[in-house]
mmCIF file of C-alpha atoms and ligand atoms in Angstrom:
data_model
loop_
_atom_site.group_PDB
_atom_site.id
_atom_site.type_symbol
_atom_site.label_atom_id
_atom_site.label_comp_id
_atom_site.label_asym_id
_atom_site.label_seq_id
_atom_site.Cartn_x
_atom_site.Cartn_y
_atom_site.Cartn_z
ATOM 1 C CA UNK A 1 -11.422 18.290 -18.251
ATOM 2 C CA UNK A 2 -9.749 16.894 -15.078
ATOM 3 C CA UNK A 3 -12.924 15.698 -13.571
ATOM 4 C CA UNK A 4 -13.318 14.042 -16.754
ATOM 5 C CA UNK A 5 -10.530 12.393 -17.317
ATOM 6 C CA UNK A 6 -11.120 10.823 -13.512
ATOM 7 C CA UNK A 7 -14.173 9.050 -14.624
ATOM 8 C CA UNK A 8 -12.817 7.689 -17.415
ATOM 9 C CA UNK A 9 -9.815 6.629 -15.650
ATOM 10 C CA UNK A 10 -12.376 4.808 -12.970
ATOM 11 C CA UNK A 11 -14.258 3.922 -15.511
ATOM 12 C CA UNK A 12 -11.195 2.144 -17.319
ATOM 13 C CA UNK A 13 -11.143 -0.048 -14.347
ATOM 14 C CA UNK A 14 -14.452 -1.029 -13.610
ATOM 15 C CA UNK A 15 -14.208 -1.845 -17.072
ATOM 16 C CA UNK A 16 -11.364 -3.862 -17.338
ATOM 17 C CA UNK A 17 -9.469 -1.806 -19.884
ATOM 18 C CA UNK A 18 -5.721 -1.208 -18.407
ATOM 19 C CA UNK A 19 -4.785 -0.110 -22.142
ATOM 20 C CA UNK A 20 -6.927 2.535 -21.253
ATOM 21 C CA UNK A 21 -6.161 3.219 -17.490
ATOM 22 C CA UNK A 22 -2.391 3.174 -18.909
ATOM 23 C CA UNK A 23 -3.093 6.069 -21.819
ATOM 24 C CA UNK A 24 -5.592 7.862 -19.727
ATOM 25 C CA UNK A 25 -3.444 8.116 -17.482
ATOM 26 C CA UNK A 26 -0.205 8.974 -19.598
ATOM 27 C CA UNK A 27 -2.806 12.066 -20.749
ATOM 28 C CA UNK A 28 -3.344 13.048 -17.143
ATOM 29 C CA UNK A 29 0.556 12.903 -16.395
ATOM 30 C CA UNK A 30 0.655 15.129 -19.570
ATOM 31 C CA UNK A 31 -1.711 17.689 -18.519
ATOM 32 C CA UNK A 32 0.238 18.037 -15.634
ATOM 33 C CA UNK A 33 -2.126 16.526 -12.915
ATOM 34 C CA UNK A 34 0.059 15.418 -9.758
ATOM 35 C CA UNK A 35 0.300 11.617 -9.626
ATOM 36 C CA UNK A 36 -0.736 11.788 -6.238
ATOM 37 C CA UNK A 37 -4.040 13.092 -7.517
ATOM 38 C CA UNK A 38 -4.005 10.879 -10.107
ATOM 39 C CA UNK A 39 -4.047 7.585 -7.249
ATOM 40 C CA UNK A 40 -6.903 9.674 -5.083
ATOM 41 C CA UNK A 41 -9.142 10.859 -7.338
ATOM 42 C CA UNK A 42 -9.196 8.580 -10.518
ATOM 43 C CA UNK A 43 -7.594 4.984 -9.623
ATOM 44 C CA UNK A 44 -8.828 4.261 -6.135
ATOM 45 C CA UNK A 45 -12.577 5.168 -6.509
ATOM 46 C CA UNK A 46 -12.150 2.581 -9.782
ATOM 47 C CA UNK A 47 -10.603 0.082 -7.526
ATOM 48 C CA UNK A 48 -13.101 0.404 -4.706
ATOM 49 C CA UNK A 49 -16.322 0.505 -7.159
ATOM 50 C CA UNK A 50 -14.086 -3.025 -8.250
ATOM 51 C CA UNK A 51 -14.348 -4.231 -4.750
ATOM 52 C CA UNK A 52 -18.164 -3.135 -4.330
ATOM 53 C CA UNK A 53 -19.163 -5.207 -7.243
ATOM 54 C CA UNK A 54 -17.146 -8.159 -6.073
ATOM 55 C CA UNK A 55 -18.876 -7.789 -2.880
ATOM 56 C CA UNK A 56 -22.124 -8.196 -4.037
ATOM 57 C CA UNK A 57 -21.756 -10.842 -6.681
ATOM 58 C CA UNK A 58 -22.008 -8.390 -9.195
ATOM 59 C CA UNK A 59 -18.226 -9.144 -10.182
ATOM 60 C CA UNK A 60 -15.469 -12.641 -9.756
ATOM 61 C CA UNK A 61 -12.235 -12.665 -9.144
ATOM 62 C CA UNK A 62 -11.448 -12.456 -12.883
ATOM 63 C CA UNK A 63 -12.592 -9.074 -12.813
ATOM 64 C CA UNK A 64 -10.308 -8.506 -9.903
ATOM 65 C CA UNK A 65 -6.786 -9.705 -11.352
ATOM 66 C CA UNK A 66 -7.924 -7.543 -14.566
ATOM 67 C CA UNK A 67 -8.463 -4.256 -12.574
ATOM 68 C CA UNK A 68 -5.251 -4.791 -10.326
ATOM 69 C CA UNK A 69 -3.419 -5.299 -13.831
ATOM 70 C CA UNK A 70 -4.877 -1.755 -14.517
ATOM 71 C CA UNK A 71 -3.930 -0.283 -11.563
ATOM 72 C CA UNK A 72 -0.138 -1.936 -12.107
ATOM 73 C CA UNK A 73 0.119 -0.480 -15.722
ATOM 74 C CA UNK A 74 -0.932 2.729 -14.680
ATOM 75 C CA UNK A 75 1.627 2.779 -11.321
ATOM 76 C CA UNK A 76 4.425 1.587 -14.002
ATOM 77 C CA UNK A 77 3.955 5.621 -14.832
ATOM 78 C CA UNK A 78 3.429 6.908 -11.980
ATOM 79 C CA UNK A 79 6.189 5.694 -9.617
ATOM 80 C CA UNK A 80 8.631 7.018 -11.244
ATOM 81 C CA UNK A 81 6.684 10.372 -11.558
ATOM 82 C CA UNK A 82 6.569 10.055 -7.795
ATOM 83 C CA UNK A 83 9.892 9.237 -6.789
ATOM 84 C CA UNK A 84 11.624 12.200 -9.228
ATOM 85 C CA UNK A 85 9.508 14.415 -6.328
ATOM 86 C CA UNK A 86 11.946 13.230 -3.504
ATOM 87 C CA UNK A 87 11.050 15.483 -0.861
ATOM 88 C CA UNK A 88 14.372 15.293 1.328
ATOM 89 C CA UNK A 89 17.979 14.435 0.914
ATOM 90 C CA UNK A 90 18.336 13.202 4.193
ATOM 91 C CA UNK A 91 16.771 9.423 5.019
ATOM 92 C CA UNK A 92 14.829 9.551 8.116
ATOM 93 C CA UNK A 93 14.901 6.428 8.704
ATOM 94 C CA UNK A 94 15.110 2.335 7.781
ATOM 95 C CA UNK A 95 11.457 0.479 7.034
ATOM 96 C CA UNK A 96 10.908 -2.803 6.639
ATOM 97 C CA UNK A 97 7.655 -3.464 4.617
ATOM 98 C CA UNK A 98 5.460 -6.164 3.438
ATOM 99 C CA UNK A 99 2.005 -7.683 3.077
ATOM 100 C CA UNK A 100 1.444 -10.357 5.882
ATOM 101 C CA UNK A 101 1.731 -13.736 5.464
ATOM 102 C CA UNK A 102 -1.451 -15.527 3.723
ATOM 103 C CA UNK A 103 -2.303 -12.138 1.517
ATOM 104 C CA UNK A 104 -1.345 -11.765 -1.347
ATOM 105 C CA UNK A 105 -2.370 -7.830 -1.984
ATOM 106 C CA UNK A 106 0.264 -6.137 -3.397
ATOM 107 C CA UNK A 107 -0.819 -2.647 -5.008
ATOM 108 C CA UNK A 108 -1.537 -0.776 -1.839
ATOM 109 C CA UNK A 109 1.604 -1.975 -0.077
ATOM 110 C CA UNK A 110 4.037 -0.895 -2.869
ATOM 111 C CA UNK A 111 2.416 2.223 -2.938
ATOM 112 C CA UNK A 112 3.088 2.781 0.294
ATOM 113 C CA UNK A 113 6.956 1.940 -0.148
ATOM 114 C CA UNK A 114 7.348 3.984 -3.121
ATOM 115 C CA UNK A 115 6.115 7.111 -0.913
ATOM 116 C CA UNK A 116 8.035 6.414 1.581
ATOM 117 C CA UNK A 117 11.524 6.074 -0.487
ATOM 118 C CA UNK A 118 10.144 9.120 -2.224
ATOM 119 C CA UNK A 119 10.100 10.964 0.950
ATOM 120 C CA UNK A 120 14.112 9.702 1.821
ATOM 121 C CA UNK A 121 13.266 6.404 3.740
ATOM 122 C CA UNK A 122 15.760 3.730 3.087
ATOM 123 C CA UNK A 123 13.047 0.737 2.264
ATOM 124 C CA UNK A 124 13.528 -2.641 2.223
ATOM 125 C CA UNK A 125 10.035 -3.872 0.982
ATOM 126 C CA UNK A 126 10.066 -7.534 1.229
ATOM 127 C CA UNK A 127 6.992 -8.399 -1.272
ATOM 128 C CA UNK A 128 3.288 -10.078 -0.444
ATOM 129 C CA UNK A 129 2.675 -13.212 1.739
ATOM 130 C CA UNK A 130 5.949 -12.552 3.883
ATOM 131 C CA UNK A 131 6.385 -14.808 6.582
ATOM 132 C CA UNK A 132 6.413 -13.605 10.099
ATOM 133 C CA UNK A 133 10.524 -14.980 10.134
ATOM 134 C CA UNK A 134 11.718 -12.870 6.989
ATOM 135 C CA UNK A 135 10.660 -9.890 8.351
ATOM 136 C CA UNK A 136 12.429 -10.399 12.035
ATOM 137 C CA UNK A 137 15.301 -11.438 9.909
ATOM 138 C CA UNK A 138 15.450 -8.585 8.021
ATOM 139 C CA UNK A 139 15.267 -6.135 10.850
ATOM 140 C CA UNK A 140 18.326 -7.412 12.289
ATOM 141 C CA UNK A 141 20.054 -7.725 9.407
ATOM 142 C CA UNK A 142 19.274 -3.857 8.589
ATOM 143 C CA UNK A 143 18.773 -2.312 12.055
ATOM 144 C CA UNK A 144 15.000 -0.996 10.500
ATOM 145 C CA UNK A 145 13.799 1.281 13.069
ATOM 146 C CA UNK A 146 10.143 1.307 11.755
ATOM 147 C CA UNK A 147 8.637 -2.359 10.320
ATOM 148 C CA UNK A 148 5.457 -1.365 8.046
ATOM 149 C CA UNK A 149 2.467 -4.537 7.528
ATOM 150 C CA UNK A 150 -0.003 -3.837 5.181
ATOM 151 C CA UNK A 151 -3.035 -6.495 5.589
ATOM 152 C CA UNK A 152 -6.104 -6.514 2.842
ATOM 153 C CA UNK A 153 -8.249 -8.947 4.190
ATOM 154 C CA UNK A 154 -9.906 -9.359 7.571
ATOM 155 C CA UNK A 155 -8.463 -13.179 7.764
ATOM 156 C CA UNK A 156 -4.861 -11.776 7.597
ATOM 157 C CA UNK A 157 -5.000 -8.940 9.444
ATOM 158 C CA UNK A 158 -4.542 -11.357 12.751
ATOM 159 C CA UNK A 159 -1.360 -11.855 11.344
ATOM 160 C CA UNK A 160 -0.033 -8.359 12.257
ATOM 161 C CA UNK A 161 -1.107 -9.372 15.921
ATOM 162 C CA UNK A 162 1.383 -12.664 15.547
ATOM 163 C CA UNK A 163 4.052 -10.559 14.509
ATOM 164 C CA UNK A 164 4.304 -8.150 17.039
ATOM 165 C CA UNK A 165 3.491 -11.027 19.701
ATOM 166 C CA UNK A 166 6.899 -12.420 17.813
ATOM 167 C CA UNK A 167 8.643 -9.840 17.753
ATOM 168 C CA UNK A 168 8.460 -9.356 21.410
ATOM 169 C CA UNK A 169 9.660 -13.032 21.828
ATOM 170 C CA UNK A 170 12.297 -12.484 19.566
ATOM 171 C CA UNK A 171 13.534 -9.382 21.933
ATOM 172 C CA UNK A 172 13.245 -7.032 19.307
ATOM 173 C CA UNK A 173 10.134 -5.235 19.807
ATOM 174 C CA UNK A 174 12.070 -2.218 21.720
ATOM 175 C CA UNK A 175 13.833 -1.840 18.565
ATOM 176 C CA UNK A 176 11.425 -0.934 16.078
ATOM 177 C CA UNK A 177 7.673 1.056 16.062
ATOM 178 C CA UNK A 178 5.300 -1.334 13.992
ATOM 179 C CA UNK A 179 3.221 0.876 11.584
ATOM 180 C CA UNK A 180 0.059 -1.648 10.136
ATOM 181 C CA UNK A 181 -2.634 -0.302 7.690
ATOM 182 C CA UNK A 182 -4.850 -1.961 4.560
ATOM 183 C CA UNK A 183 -8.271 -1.593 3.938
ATOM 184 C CA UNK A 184 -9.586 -3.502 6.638
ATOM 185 C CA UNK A 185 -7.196 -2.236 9.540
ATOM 186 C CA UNK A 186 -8.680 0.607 11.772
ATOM 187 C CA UNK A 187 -6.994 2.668 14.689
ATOM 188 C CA UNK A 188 -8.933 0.758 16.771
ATOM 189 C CA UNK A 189 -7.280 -2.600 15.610
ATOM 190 C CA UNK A 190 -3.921 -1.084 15.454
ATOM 191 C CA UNK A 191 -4.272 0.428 19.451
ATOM 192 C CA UNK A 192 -5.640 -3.553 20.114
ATOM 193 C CA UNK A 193 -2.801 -5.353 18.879
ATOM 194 C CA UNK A 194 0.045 -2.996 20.799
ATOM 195 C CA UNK A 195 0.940 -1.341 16.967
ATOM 196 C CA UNK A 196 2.827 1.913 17.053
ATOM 197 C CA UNK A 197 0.605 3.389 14.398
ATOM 198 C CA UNK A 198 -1.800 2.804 11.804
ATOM 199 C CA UNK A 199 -2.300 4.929 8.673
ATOM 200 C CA UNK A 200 -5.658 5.167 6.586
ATOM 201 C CA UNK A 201 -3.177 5.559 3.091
ATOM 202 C CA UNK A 202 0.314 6.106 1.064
ATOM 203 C CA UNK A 203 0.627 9.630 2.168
ATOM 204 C CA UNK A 204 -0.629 8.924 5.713
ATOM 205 C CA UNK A 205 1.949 6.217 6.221
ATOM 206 C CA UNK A 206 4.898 8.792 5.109
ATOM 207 C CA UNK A 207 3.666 11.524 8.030
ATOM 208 C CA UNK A 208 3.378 8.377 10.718
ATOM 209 C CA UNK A 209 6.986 6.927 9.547
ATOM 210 C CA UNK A 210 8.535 10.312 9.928
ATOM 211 C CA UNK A 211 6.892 10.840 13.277
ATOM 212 C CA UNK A 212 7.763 7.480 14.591
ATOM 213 C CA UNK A 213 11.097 7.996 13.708
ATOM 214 C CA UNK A 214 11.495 11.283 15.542
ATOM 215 C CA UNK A 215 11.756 13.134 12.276
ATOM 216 C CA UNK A 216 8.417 14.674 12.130
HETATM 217 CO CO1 B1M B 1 -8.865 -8.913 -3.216
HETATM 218 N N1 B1M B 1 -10.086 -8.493 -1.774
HETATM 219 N N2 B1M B 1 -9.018 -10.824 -2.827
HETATM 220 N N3 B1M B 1 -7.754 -9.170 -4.788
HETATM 221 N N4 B1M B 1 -9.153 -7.086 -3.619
HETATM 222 C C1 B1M B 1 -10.299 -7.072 -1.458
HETATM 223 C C2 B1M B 1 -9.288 -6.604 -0.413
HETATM 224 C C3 B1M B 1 -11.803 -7.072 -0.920
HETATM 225 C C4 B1M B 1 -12.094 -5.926 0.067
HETATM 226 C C5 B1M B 1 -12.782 -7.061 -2.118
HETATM 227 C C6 B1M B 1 -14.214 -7.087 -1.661
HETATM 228 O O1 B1M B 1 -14.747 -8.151 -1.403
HETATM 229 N N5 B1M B 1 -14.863 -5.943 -1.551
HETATM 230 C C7 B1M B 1 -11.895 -8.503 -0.270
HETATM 231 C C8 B1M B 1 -11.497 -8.583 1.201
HETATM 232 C C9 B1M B 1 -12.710 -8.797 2.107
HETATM 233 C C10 B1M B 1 -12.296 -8.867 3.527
HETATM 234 O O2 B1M B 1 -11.494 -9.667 3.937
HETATM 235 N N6 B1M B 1 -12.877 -7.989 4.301
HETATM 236 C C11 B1M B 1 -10.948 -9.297 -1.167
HETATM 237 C C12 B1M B 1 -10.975 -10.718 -1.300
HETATM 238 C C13 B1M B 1 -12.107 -11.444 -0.582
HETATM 239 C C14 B1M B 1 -10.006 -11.435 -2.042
HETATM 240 C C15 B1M B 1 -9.888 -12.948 -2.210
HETATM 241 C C16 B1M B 1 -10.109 -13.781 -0.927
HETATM 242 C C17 B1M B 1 -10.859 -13.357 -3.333
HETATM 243 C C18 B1M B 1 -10.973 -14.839 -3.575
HETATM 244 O O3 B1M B 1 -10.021 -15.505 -3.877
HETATM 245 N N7 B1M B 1 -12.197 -15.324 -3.424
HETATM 246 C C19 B1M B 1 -8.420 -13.099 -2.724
HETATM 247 C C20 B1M B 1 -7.413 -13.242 -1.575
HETATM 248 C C21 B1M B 1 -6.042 -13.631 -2.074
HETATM 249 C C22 B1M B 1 -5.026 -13.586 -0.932
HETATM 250 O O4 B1M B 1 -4.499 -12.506 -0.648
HETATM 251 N N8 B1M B 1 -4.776 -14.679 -0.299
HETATM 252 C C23 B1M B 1 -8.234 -11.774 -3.401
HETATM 253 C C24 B1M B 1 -7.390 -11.590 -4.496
HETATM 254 C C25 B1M B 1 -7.212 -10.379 -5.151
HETATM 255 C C26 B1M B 1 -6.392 -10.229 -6.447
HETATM 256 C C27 B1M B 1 -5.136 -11.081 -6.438
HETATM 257 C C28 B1M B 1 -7.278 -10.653 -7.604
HETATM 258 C C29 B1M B 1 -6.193 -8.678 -6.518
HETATM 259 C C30 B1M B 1 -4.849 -8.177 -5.946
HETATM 260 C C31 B1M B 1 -3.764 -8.086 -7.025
HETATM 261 C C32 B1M B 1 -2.481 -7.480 -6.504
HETATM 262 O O5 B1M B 1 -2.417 -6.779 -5.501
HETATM 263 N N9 B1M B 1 -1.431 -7.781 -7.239
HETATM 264 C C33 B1M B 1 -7.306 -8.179 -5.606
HETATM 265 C C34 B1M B 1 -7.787 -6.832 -5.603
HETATM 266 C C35 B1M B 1 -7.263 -5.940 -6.717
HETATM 267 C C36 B1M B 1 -8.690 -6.332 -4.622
HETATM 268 C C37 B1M B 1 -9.345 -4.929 -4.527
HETATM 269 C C38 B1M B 1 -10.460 -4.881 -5.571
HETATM 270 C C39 B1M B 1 -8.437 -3.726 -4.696
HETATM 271 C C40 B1M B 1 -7.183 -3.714 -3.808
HETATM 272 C C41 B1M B 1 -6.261 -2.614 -4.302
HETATM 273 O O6 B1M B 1 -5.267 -2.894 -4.962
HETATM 274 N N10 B1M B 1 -6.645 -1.339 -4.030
HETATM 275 C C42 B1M B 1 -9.898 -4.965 -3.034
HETATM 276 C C43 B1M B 1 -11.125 -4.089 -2.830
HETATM 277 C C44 B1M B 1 -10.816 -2.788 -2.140
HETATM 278 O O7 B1M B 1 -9.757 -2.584 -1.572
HETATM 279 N N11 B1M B 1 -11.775 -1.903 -2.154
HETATM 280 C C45 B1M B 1 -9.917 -6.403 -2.723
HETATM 281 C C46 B1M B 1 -5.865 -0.183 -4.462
HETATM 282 C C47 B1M B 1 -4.759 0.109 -3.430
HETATM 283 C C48 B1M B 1 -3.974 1.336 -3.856
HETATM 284 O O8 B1M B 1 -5.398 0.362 -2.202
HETATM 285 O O9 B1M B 1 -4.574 -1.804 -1.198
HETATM 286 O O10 B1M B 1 -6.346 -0.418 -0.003
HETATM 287 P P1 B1M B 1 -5.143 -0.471 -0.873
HETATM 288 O O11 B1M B 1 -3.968 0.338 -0.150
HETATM 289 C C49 B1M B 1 -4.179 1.654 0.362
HETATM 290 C C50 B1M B 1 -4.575 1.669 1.858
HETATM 291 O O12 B1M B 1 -5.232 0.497 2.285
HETATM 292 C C51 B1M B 1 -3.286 1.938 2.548
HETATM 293 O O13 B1M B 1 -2.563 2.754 1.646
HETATM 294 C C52 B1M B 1 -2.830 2.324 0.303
HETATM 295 C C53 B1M B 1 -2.736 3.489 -0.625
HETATM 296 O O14 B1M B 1 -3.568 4.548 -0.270
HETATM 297 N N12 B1M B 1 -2.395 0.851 2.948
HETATM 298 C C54 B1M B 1 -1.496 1.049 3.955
HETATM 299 C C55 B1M B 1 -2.193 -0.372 2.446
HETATM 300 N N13 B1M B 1 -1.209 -0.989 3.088
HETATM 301 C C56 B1M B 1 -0.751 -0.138 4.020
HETATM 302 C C57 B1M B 1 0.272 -0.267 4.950
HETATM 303 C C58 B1M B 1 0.522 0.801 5.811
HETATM 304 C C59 B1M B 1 -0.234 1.972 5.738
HETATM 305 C C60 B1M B 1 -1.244 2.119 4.803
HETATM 306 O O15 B1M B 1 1.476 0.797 6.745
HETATM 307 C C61 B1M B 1 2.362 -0.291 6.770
#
């Protein structure tokens, strides 16, 4: 039954049904799968098979905003699922969060926050396309001591390199460990550009927050 309901849910999205991914995944909630479980095993392989078939012609970008309205409906359910498993009472620590400027990928990112606040961080998660400016702004106006950029597309994840370039010039790169991930990012690009950290997803980013915050 739970493999099951994981290819439907996929399937929901490859379809373009998010009446479907939402009730599917109402049932799962119901059955008691994890939402955690739910993201890993039955939305993302959807949304990557998604990306596959845009990829190779197979799908447009019609079939894009339709699965990421899937994937939206079904996090509607499963955020607050996630957050009512707060793991600690005591905050380890500010973020600042966003997509980088020019992107407008949003899912990923706000999964990412949600963890995080689920796991005690104070977040201050500033949306998609955030310019370089709003997020130095709002690291001095909150004293963040980690500042988290999510990138989705190889074109914007340059953009991560700007802002730690600015925040340097701003004199406030001592102040706070830049964490970058996205499906394009790699250790390898995050070690290049002078980032703190990278993390491959949601859960990932919560264990590299906590350790560059000294809390883990
Ligand atoms: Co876009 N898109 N898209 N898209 N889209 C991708 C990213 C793409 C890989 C699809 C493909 O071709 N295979 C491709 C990028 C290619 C590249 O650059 N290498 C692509 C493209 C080309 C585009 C457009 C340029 C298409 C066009 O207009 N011709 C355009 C760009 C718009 C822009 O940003 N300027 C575009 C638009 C869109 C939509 C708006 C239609 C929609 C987004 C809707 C929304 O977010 N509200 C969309 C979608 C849905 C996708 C795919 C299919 C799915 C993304 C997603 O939501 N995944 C995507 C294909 C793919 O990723 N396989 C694709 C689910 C989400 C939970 O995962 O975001 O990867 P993800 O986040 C993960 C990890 O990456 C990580 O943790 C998350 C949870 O595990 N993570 C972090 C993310 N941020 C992190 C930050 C961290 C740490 C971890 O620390 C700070």
């Amino acid at each position: 039954m739970t493999s099951e309901i994981f290819t439907q849910l996929s399937n929901s999205l490859i379809d373009g049904d998010p009446e479907a991914t939402y009730a599917l995944t109402k049932q799962a909630l119901d059955a008691g799968i994890e939402p955690m479980t739910i993201i890993r095993e039955g939305l993302m392989p959807g949304m990557n098979a998604v990306g596959d078939k845009f990829s190779c012609g197979e799908y447009f970008l019609p079939d894009l905003i339709i699965a990421a309205d899937g994937m939206r409906s079904a996090m509607e359910l499963l955020e607050p699922e996630l957050r009512l498993r707060r793991q600690t009472v005591e905050s380890p620590g500010t973020v600042v969060l966003g997509t980088v400027a020019g992107d407008i990928h949003e899912i990923g990112k706000s999964l990412v926050g949600t963890m995080l606040s689920a796991n005690g961080f104070k977040v201050y998660d500033l949306g998609v396309n955030v310019p370089t400016n709003s997020f130095i702004e709002k690291i001095r106006e909150t004293d963040a001591n980690v500042l988290g950029l999510s990138a989705l597309l190889t074109t914007t994840m340059t953009v991560q390199r700007e802002i730690i370039r600015e925040l340097t010039e701003a004199g406030i790169r001592s102040q706070v460990k830049v964490m970058v991930g996205g499906a394009p990012v790699t250790r390898s690009w995050a070690e290049e550009i002078g980032a703190d950290g990278y993390a491959e997803d949601a859960l990932g980013a919560v264990q590299l927050a906590r350790k560059l915050s000294g809390a883990g």
